[in-house]
Amino acid sequence: VHGQNKAWIRTTTVVAAGSALLLAGAGIADAGERSDRGGSSAKNIILLIGDGMGQTHVDAARQVRHGAAGSLSMETLGVSGTVTTWAVERGSDRPELVTDSASAATAWSSGVKTYNAAIGVDSFGEIVPTIMEQAKDAGMRTGNVSTAEVTDATPAAQMAHAALRGCQGPTYTVASCETLDGQAYLPIAQQIARNNVADVILGGGNARFTAADQTAMKRSGYTVLGTLGAQVATKEELAAVKGKNKRVIGLFNTGNLTPELNKAKSFPTPAVTKEPSLAEMTKKAIALLSDSRDARRHGFFLQVEGAQIDKRSHANDAAQTIGETLAFDDAVKIARDFAAQDRNTLVIVTADHECAGFNIIGKGSFTNAEATSPPSNQSGTSSTQTPARPTGGSLDPARSAGPVNGSGSASPTNFAPATFRTADDPAGVKDGDPTASLWLTYLSGNHTGADVPLYAFGPGAKVFAGKTDNTEIYDHMADALKALR
Amino acid sequence: VTQAHQPGGGASSSRRGGSRPVGPALRATVGVLLTLGLAAGCAAGGPTKAGDVPATAAAIALTAPSPAGSVPAHLEVTPAPGTVAVVDGPFTDRVVVHDAMVEGDVMTARLDVVKDVSELLALEIDVAWYDAEGQLVGSVRHVVDLAEAEEYHSTAGVMGLPLDVAAPGGVSATLAIPVLVNE
């Protein structure tokens, strides 16, 4: 039956996307063979999403923590590839080259291309089932962890359906929600509180929920940490949760969780230090999900999102972007270590889209945004370029007042790079120094259409080598899960 | 920010995007396939514990929401003439309202969004105004135009977003924020 279910999703994907399946069967590295233990079927899946995490986010985090020759935990998973992320225009199958988090999350959750802002509905507004719902229906344990509000796009697309991602609750309005099939519908938070799709829900967004939601979840057997809509949970409360077959919701901030660098500074209040890290939430979620008869019989499906990589990239905040990427990698390590021991778990690490055109430029060089004019485009004595520029731009001191996290930090109009020491730099080199090796720039404050990296480990991992469309992540996960076969 | 004033209720709406025509053939195809898919998913029905509600997200999604809370017709504590009271709600810890006043039948204020400050996705503001006895005179739901709010966006959040609402016959007002969503 589930085979039929997967088949229609594939058909829809092909109709909508017009793309062929891109199963990469050749050129698998030895490390990939080792990482694909147990054949192609997996009992459990842990899907980790670095929101907004492009290749440069990975590169920069690696340089800072491990140096040029090092590797992040995600880079040790063995199988690697890239993911195409384009969305479609609403009500059509015309490509929209730059996706948002909602469309991308719907792609891997339900296997369909859809419009930006759509949550669990296709391009035409039809509700599409998600793999987390299907896993739940098949008897699996399910979990959803995020450093964002759990009603935000990435977690929501696994356990809710909305015409617009802004319909997060607690209030329904036509402007923020529109309608589904011509009808008003429950906001995302209120769906989550009533649909029992995820057994373990950890993240932010307590203000989206209400006392009625608390009553509904308790009636369904959830252990509610804190009080929904009134009192945020704490990591001490999370640590104290014990027992088998537990259903738990813990929302540790009224909104998004606090970035790790701010938490280290107790900003804005010491209360933020009571928020668990993504790695702590991931470890606890795995423990809670796996300690269950249902998990032993049917496995579990867990999605984990490092949301602040994207949010801090929107702000062109390189220090926190790197910090959040490293915090995400700490969560990947938790998942990898579990899977290595379990040998029955497929771990997939990828992103929904790249954010902000993050890039590494040469030490001491500069970008077009800092220049008086674009670079020369003429070669020798002739050029076919239009317009022709015989001379190149030079550094504009008004637009480049030194590293934005160093000497140029006082200028709000400064386009200069942020510089960071790497693990290879001599002692004494500090972030913000021109002598630091890592020079990071941003193209914009918005998403880009670049492909994103993917890393995988465990049974069923090999299929992710090479190029994968984001809708095919759904296909491969559905193919891999024993409970859905 | 352009405002539409609808004393006594209603909404002024101006947002990006909107419904586009739906291809009937594709819609039909997807609809049939969706029906098959949902049926398949239900038929699979894994083990269900007592009291364990099956995942029926689609049905839950289409459950009608409860009506939104209405503006109180009479305030227990009437704001002083000329002043604006911010009604406590789920998002009041994410905003700072300043320079708020009622003067010459107009409520004006500036709004800062200071928490979860990345891209603004939705912001709606309820303004209600009252006479000297605290009786409700009128109210309006204002949907902030995201494009027009863009110029007030900074790395610190949306700063100084101007609110300018006609409050004919009002001497005081309340301001509530039922919808606030950031990326």
XYZ file of C-alpha atoms in Angstrom:
668
model
C 0.000 0.000 0.000
C 2.768 2.353 0.867
C 4.428 1.449 -2.385
C 1.386 2.853 -4.172
C 1.544 5.912 -2.015
C 5.148 6.571 -2.930
C 4.399 5.936 -6.569
C 1.860 8.712 -6.818
C 4.201 11.134 -5.187
C 6.868 10.232 -7.720
C 4.417 10.643 -10.560
C 3.345 14.004 -9.256
C 6.918 15.065 -8.901
C 7.712 14.166 -12.448
C 4.616 15.922 -13.747
C 5.287 19.000 -11.710
C 9.004 19.197 -12.014
C 9.572 17.661 -15.377
C 12.825 16.274 -14.117
C 14.219 12.806 -14.360
C 15.221 10.898 -11.301
C 18.871 11.390 -10.665
C 19.869 8.277 -8.865
C 23.602 8.341 -8.631
C 24.760 4.773 -8.745
C 28.327 5.165 -9.843
C 31.434 6.663 -8.416
C 30.671 5.938 -4.802
C 33.732 6.482 -2.684
C 35.040 3.790 -0.382
C 33.932 5.882 2.552
C 30.472 5.819 1.083
C 30.478 2.035 0.926
C 31.450 1.895 4.561
C 28.809 4.404 5.469
C 26.053 2.418 3.778
C 26.037 -0.473 6.211
C 23.122 -2.838 6.138
C 21.983 -2.413 2.567
C 19.344 0.020 1.422
C 16.659 -0.287 4.097
C 16.721 1.607 7.369
C 14.677 1.196 10.495
C 15.200 4.785 11.586
C 15.869 8.084 9.842
C 17.368 11.206 11.348
C 17.070 14.120 8.918
C 19.079 17.167 9.933
C 18.437 20.473 8.164
C 20.864 23.358 8.388
C 18.480 26.127 7.403
C 20.186 28.449 4.929
C 23.379 26.369 5.028
C 25.238 26.592 1.749
C 28.630 25.143 0.987
C 30.431 28.254 2.252
C 28.671 28.006 5.618
C 30.148 24.517 5.924
C 33.541 25.659 4.659
C 33.765 28.629 7.016
C 32.726 26.634 10.058
C 35.291 23.976 9.174
C 38.100 26.538 8.845
C 37.284 28.129 12.168
C 36.994 24.934 14.210
C 39.262 22.471 12.434
C 41.408 24.356 9.917
C 41.888 23.789 6.218
C 42.661 20.080 6.429
C 39.998 19.282 8.988
C 36.420 18.093 8.687
C 33.174 18.871 10.392
C 31.187 15.937 11.714
C 28.765 16.259 8.820
C 31.675 15.918 6.404
C 32.670 12.584 7.931
C 29.398 10.881 7.095
C 30.865 9.274 4.016
C 28.330 9.900 1.259
C 28.120 13.412 -0.125
C 26.201 15.150 -2.844
C 24.354 18.292 -3.767
C 20.680 19.220 -3.755
C 18.791 21.398 -6.201
C 16.319 23.597 -4.377
C 14.109 25.465 -6.837
C 10.443 26.024 -6.089
C 7.555 26.675 -8.500
C 5.312 29.637 -9.058
C 1.949 29.344 -7.386
C -0.686 27.490 -9.370
C 1.779 26.268 -11.948
C 4.842 24.130 -12.541
C 6.964 27.062 -13.697
C 10.274 27.087 -11.833
C 10.857 29.748 -9.190
C 14.616 29.594 -8.895
C 15.010 30.840 -5.344
C 13.038 28.878 -2.778
C 11.991 29.781 0.718
C 12.060 27.452 3.683
C 8.382 26.524 3.365
C 8.514 25.355 -0.224
C 11.794 23.520 0.328
C 10.535 21.762 3.455
C 7.367 20.705 1.656
C 9.552 19.277 -1.125
C 11.417 16.844 1.102
C 8.477 16.238 3.438
C 5.922 15.426 0.747
C 7.844 14.944 -2.497
C 6.236 17.787 -4.421
C 7.402 21.114 -5.748
C 5.282 23.940 -4.465
C 5.157 27.716 -4.159
C 7.093 29.791 -1.680
C 5.182 30.118 1.611
C 3.302 26.812 1.144
C 3.249 24.385 4.069
C 2.255 20.818 3.217
C 0.219 21.813 0.187
C 1.113 21.554 -3.472
C 1.335 24.354 -5.997
C -2.448 24.298 -6.386
C -3.240 24.364 -2.692
C -4.055 20.678 -2.315
C -2.996 19.100 0.972
C -0.254 16.523 0.478
C 0.665 13.923 3.106
C 4.070 14.209 4.754
C 6.578 11.496 5.438
C 6.298 12.178 9.169
C 2.538 11.602 8.974
C 3.112 8.447 6.963
C 5.740 7.254 9.415
C 3.308 7.853 12.273
C 0.542 5.995 10.481
C 2.937 3.093 9.962
C 3.511 2.817 13.687
C 6.854 4.596 13.874
C 7.840 7.016 16.591
C 8.267 10.552 15.334
C 10.095 13.663 16.488
C 10.568 17.249 15.389
C 13.306 19.459 16.842
C 14.208 23.026 15.887
C 15.928 26.121 17.192
C 13.124 28.134 15.571
C 9.522 28.304 16.621
C 8.173 24.814 15.989
C 5.496 26.501 13.896
C 8.137 27.925 11.576
C 8.345 26.593 8.049
C 10.838 23.745 8.368
C 9.304 21.923 11.327
C 5.757 22.864 10.310
C 5.979 21.267 6.874
C 6.293 17.820 8.496
C 3.291 18.110 10.793
C 0.889 20.746 9.478
C -0.716 22.124 6.339
C -1.208 25.793 5.534
C -1.695 27.932 2.474
C 0.694 30.480 3.960
C 3.587 29.894 6.350
C 2.565 33.009 8.258
C -0.489 31.200 9.624
C 1.376 30.126 12.741
C -1.186 30.980 15.396
C -2.635 31.472 17.802
C -4.962 33.700 15.750
C -6.427 32.818 12.367
C -6.804 35.736 9.970
C -7.554 35.610 6.278
C -4.646 37.925 5.531
C -2.042 35.768 7.265
C -3.579 32.387 6.408
C -5.817 32.658 3.321
C -7.906 29.472 2.998
C -7.474 25.803 2.138
C -10.007 24.421 -0.321
C -11.977 27.612 0.213
C -12.236 27.084 3.954
C -10.720 28.725 6.997
C -8.422 26.305 8.796
C -6.612 25.893 12.067
C -3.343 27.778 12.388
C -0.197 25.669 12.454
C 0.257 25.675 16.231
C -3.298 24.574 16.816
C -2.906 21.791 14.219
C 0.248 20.565 15.925
C -1.509 20.523 19.277
C -4.256 18.284 17.953
C -2.914 16.045 15.195
C -0.439 13.895 17.170
C 1.933 13.679 14.212
C 5.099 14.144 16.273
C 5.645 12.314 19.545
C 8.520 14.554 20.598
C 8.421 18.274 19.799
C 11.272 20.447 21.043
C 12.092 24.026 20.080
C 10.703 27.539 20.401
C 7.404 29.267 19.787
C 5.583 28.937 23.101
C 3.621 32.133 22.362
C 1.958 30.463 19.378
C 0.107 28.043 21.665
C -2.756 28.511 24.106
C -4.217 26.992 27.228
C -6.679 25.105 25.031
C -3.727 23.626 23.157
C -2.243 22.497 26.457
C -5.493 20.766 27.361
C -5.649 19.066 23.968
C -2.087 17.804 24.158
C -2.414 16.526 27.698
C -5.563 14.705 26.663
C -3.525 13.037 23.926
C -0.966 11.884 26.453
C 1.767 14.478 26.016
C 4.018 15.542 28.821
C 3.931 19.321 28.452
C 7.018 21.065 29.777
C 6.313 24.532 31.092
C 2.854 25.832 30.204
C 1.806 26.349 26.616
C 1.161 30.000 25.928
C 2.223 31.067 29.381
C 5.525 29.704 30.704
C 8.462 28.528 28.644
C 10.107 25.190 29.414
C 13.674 24.818 30.670
C 16.455 22.404 29.851
C 16.317 21.136 33.431
C 12.701 20.107 32.868
C 13.707 18.385 29.642
C 16.534 16.510 31.312
C 14.132 15.293 33.986
C 11.777 13.611 31.508
C 12.108 9.863 31.895
C 10.141 6.829 30.859
C 9.161 4.692 27.915
C 6.785 5.619 25.103
C 6.830 9.251 26.176
C 5.178 11.975 24.197
C 6.751 15.307 25.027
C 6.465 18.919 23.950
C 9.007 21.414 25.256
C 9.051 24.998 23.985
C 11.947 26.876 25.505
C 11.337 30.412 24.253
C 8.270 32.442 23.375
C 9.807 32.866 19.914
C 12.944 31.457 18.326
C 15.617 29.997 20.562
C 18.597 32.182 21.359
C 21.728 31.908 19.192
C 24.530 30.142 21.028
C 26.876 33.143 21.025
C 24.188 35.292 22.639
C 23.410 32.562 25.101
C 27.050 32.526 26.148
C 26.693 36.217 26.946
C 23.317 35.695 28.676
C 21.785 38.065 26.181
C 19.239 39.530 26.626
C 18.656 37.876 30.020
C 20.242 35.067 32.009
C 17.016 33.109 31.420
C 18.257 32.225 27.958
C 20.871 29.972 29.501
C 17.991 27.708 30.499
C 17.416 26.934 26.841
C 18.919 23.621 25.710
C 21.323 23.535 22.784
C 20.353 21.858 19.537
C 22.712 18.996 20.380
C 21.081 18.563 23.790
C 17.615 18.532 22.256
C 18.734 16.072 19.584
C 20.267 13.703 22.120
C 17.158 13.786 24.283
C 14.837 13.365 21.316
C 16.716 10.282 20.145
C 16.601 8.841 23.642
C 12.887 9.504 24.065
C 11.983 8.190 20.635
C 14.082 5.057 20.765
C 12.948 4.057 24.259
C 9.666 2.676 23.030
C 8.113 -0.572 21.908
C 6.900 1.131 18.740
C 10.443 2.227 17.944
C 11.794 -1.268 18.511
C 9.170 -2.718 16.200
C 8.826 -0.028 13.583
C 11.637 2.492 14.104
C 11.563 6.242 14.421
C 11.704 9.302 12.176
C 13.300 12.444 13.578
C 13.799 15.806 11.905
C 16.250 18.273 13.443
C 16.651 21.862 12.265
C 19.447 24.324 12.938
C 17.308 27.337 12.109
C 19.485 30.219 13.160
C 22.074 29.606 10.439
C 19.563 31.135 8.082
C 18.247 33.795 10.403
C 21.714 35.129 11.215
C 22.697 34.936 7.549
C 19.741 37.153 6.680
C 21.300 39.669 9.065
C 24.781 39.199 7.521
C 26.005 38.293 10.988
C 28.976 36.091 10.145
C 30.077 35.390 13.715
C 26.700 34.035 14.753
C 26.230 32.311 11.415
C 29.411 30.343 12.022
C 28.466 29.765 15.643
C 25.103 28.348 14.664
C 26.641 26.169 11.945
C 29.009 24.714 14.534
C 26.118 24.185 16.955
C 24.277 22.377 14.160
C 27.344 20.226 13.530
C 27.367 19.284 17.207
C 23.843 17.948 16.712
C 25.010 16.043 13.626
C 27.695 14.385 15.742
C 25.043 13.191 18.202
C 23.053 11.667 15.337
C 26.120 10.149 13.685
C 27.339 8.553 16.911
C 23.900 7.055 17.542
C 23.695 5.716 13.995
C 27.196 4.268 14.092
C 26.275 2.249 17.137
C 22.720 1.428 16.083
C 23.678 0.395 12.510
C 20.040 0.635 11.488
C 19.683 4.379 11.146
C 19.973 6.512 8.035
C 21.351 9.967 8.812
C 20.834 12.695 6.215
C 22.280 16.184 6.582
C 21.352 18.902 4.138
C 19.845 22.382 3.811
C 16.708 23.936 2.428
C 18.542 26.669 0.528
C 21.604 28.858 0.691
C 21.210 32.192 2.413
C 22.818 35.529 1.618
C 25.433 34.475 -0.938
C 27.967 33.749 1.777
C 31.461 33.480 0.327
C 35.146 33.313 1.117
C 37.375 35.835 -0.659
C 41.135 36.058 -0.728
C 42.837 37.569 2.269
C 43.370 41.266 1.506
C 41.121 41.293 -1.556
C 37.801 43.083 -1.943
C 34.377 42.659 -3.455
C 32.506 44.625 -6.091
C 30.353 46.088 -3.342
C 33.474 47.767 -1.922
C 34.809 48.986 -5.256
C 34.483 52.285 -7.045
C 33.424 50.396 -10.197
C 33.243 46.809 -11.502
C 36.454 45.090 -12.579
C 37.978 45.506 -16.030
C 36.491 43.084 -18.515
C 38.839 43.647 -21.471
C 41.568 41.232 -22.399
C 44.488 42.509 -24.484
C 43.523 45.064 -27.120
C 39.990 43.957 -27.891
C 36.843 42.867 -26.129
C 33.398 41.742 -27.141
C 31.953 42.717 -23.785
C 29.157 45.252 -23.548
C 29.703 47.555 -21.849
C 33.470 47.445 -22.237
C 35.482 48.479 -19.191
C 39.147 49.076 -19.929
C 39.986 49.846 -16.335
C 39.005 48.082 -13.175
C 37.544 49.332 -9.980
C 39.663 50.185 -6.996
C 38.832 49.944 -3.339
C 36.427 52.697 -2.283
C 37.375 53.797 1.252
C 33.857 55.103 1.835
C 32.428 51.623 1.194
C 35.214 49.627 2.773
C 36.108 50.844 6.237
C 37.899 47.675 7.289
C 36.592 44.353 8.620
C 32.957 44.758 9.668
C 33.681 42.834 12.850
C 36.869 44.853 13.435
C 38.037 48.310 12.427
C 34.976 48.939 10.265
C 32.390 48.003 12.864
C 31.460 51.618 13.587
C 30.257 52.220 10.036
C 26.759 50.983 9.195
C 27.467 51.516 5.491
C 30.542 49.321 5.404
C 30.584 46.514 2.798
C 33.979 45.126 3.861
C 34.379 41.448 4.796
C 34.227 40.015 8.283
C 37.496 38.309 9.148
C 37.966 35.300 11.417
C 40.909 33.429 12.777
C 41.079 29.821 11.723
C 42.495 26.824 13.512
C 45.583 27.239 11.330
C 46.294 30.874 12.263
C 49.123 31.755 14.620
C 48.334 32.406 18.247
C 47.377 36.015 18.806
C 45.406 36.442 15.594
C 41.889 37.469 16.501
C 38.523 37.667 14.787
C 38.195 41.046 13.104
C 41.915 41.430 12.459
C 43.042 42.034 8.866
C 45.665 39.364 9.590
C 43.040 36.665 10.146
C 42.928 34.114 7.319
C 39.215 33.739 6.762
C 37.629 36.668 4.894
C 33.882 36.286 4.580
C 31.466 38.313 2.474
C 27.763 38.412 1.789
C 26.066 39.020 -1.525
C 22.707 40.035 -0.060
C 20.395 39.634 2.896
C 18.220 37.054 1.178
C 18.158 33.481 -0.035
C 19.979 32.472 -3.189
C 19.290 29.741 -5.735
C 22.559 27.873 -5.269
C 22.563 24.114 -4.796
C 23.193 23.028 -1.222
C 25.389 20.253 0.157
C 24.098 16.900 1.382
C 25.830 14.310 3.541
C 24.496 10.875 4.426
C 25.404 7.869 6.525
C 23.896 4.468 7.147
C 21.623 2.067 5.285
C 20.201 3.704 2.181
C 22.805 6.460 2.159
C 24.443 5.628 -1.161
C 21.538 6.853 -3.236
C 22.264 10.386 -2.071
C 25.679 10.522 -3.781
C 25.821 13.004 -6.614
C 22.985 15.344 -7.536
C 19.557 15.057 -5.931
C 16.490 17.231 -6.291
C 14.910 18.239 -2.986
C 11.704 16.335 -3.841
C 13.757 13.169 -4.316
C 14.874 13.334 -0.700
C 11.296 12.343 0.097
C 11.450 9.478 -2.414
C 14.730 8.156 -1.062
C 13.597 8.358 2.550
C 10.323 6.595 1.748
C 12.227 3.924 -0.175
C 14.662 3.416 2.683
C 12.235 3.137 5.593
C 11.358 -0.469 6.356
C 8.073 0.536 7.961
C 6.896 2.169 4.745
C 7.732 -0.746 2.516
C 2.498 52.944 5.973
C -0.756 53.485 4.151
C -3.727 52.929 6.382
C -7.346 52.208 5.630
C -9.701 53.150 8.406
C -12.828 51.179 9.057
C -14.336 52.295 12.341
C -16.608 49.694 13.797
C -14.665 46.732 12.488
C -13.201 45.309 9.328
C -9.764 45.009 7.873
C -7.472 46.915 5.605
C -5.461 44.441 3.609
C -2.502 44.908 1.369
C -0.055 42.042 1.040
C 2.289 40.616 -1.497
C 1.275 37.958 -3.944
C -2.127 36.405 -4.260
C -3.960 33.579 -5.910
C -3.031 32.744 -9.439
C -5.122 30.769 -11.912
C -5.117 27.039 -11.331
C -4.643 24.668 -14.209
C -7.775 22.485 -14.121
C -6.168 19.449 -15.712
C -3.236 19.425 -13.358
C -5.466 20.141 -10.390
C -7.641 17.185 -11.303
C -4.642 14.934 -11.692
C -3.160 15.940 -8.410
C -6.527 15.691 -6.703
C -7.096 12.126 -7.852
C -3.598 11.158 -6.901
C -3.961 12.844 -3.545
C -7.113 10.894 -2.835
C -5.322 7.670 -3.644
C -2.394 8.675 -1.547
C -4.448 9.547 1.512
C -6.468 6.384 1.160
C -3.287 4.382 0.967
C -1.886 6.111 3.997
C -5.003 5.441 6.046
C -5.226 1.839 4.953
C -1.665 1.229 6.070
C -2.700 2.081 9.642
C 0.054 0.877 11.900
C -0.398 -0.321 15.431
C -2.563 2.000 17.460
C -2.439 2.175 21.224
C -5.505 2.899 23.271
C -6.017 6.626 23.343
C -3.466 7.082 20.593
C -5.113 9.256 17.992
C -3.996 8.394 14.453
C -2.208 11.083 12.489
C -4.946 12.811 10.578
C -3.237 16.070 9.882
C -5.269 16.874 6.819
C -8.550 16.572 8.693
C -7.178 18.580 11.586
C -5.941 21.270 9.224
C -9.383 21.723 7.787
C -11.069 22.034 11.162
C -12.558 25.515 11.404
C -10.673 27.793 13.770
C -12.346 29.358 16.767
C -13.533 32.911 16.203
C -10.914 35.499 17.023
C -11.398 37.330 20.297
C -13.483 40.417 19.874
C -12.523 43.901 20.931
C -14.018 44.656 24.366
C -16.952 47.015 24.109
C -16.111 48.511 27.475
C -12.734 48.694 29.139
C -12.414 47.851 32.809
C -9.630 50.383 33.083
C -10.013 53.239 30.644
C -6.759 54.673 29.282
C -6.314 58.317 30.185
C -7.520 60.722 27.501
C -4.959 61.060 24.785
C -3.166 57.839 25.681
C -2.929 54.386 24.095
C -2.809 51.165 26.121
C -1.011 48.174 24.656
C -3.079 45.053 25.242
C -1.003 42.165 26.540
C -0.881 39.298 24.063
C 1.332 36.563 22.692
C 3.650 38.952 20.905
C 3.910 41.966 23.176
C 7.366 40.804 24.291
C 8.531 41.100 20.686
C 7.605 44.734 20.164
C 8.112 48.166 21.656
C 5.395 50.760 21.065
C 6.441 54.337 21.539
C 5.164 57.862 20.894
C 1.618 56.508 21.079
C -1.168 59.060 21.468
C -4.714 59.952 20.453
C -5.058 63.496 19.288
C -7.503 65.173 16.920
C -9.414 61.949 16.219
C -6.203 60.187 15.146
C -4.204 57.480 16.922
C -0.518 57.629 16.108
C 2.373 55.478 17.305
C 5.675 53.999 16.252
C 6.354 50.292 16.498
C 9.639 48.444 16.871
C 9.870 44.669 16.358
C 12.835 43.790 18.549
C 12.751 39.993 18.840
C 13.129 37.361 16.108
C 14.074 40.202 13.840
C 14.784 38.559 10.486
C 12.460 39.075 7.511
C 8.979 40.221 8.518
C 6.359 37.815 7.119
C 3.115 39.022 8.685
C 2.077 41.791 11.057
C -1.484 42.700 11.950
C -2.517 45.281 14.492
C -5.886 45.796 16.150
C -6.678 49.355 17.167
C -9.814 50.176 19.137
C -10.787 53.633 20.337
C -13.026 54.728 23.150
C -14.888 57.806 24.298
C -14.347 59.567 27.620
C -16.629 57.047 29.374
C -14.649 54.098 28.101
C -17.294 53.016 25.617
C -16.083 51.497 22.378
C -16.445 53.900 19.470
C -14.698 51.964 16.702
C -12.006 49.460 15.846
C -9.928 48.359 12.897
C -7.677 45.422 12.017
C -4.692 46.787 10.122
C -2.628 44.450 7.940
C 0.840 45.937 7.575
C 2.076 46.177 4.014
C 5.319 44.220 4.063
C 6.813 46.081 1.123
C 6.145 49.426 2.746
C 7.573 48.163 6.040
C 10.812 47.259 4.298
C 12.336 50.724 4.692
C 12.027 50.411 8.480
C 13.913 47.095 8.532
C 17.380 47.063 10.044
C 19.673 44.492 11.582
C 18.116 45.430 14.924
C 14.627 44.665 13.635
C 11.783 46.687 12.202
C 12.368 50.045 13.851
C 10.021 53.016 14.015
C 7.213 51.621 11.860
C 4.649 54.452 11.844
C 1.044 53.740 12.729
C -1.552 56.333 11.859
C -5.164 55.325 12.417
C -8.228 57.553 12.252
C -10.144 57.336 15.526
C -13.156 59.581 15.050
C -14.782 60.420 18.344
C -12.100 58.651 20.315
C -10.161 60.144 23.186
C -8.148 57.040 24.062
C -7.263 53.778 22.376
C -5.975 50.255 22.778
C -3.508 48.553 20.501
C -3.146 44.783 20.209
C -0.994 42.558 18.014
C -2.830 39.360 17.054
C -0.452 38.357 14.250
C 3.330 38.701 14.094
C 5.511 36.353 12.097
C 9.156 36.681 11.192
C 11.115 34.360 8.935
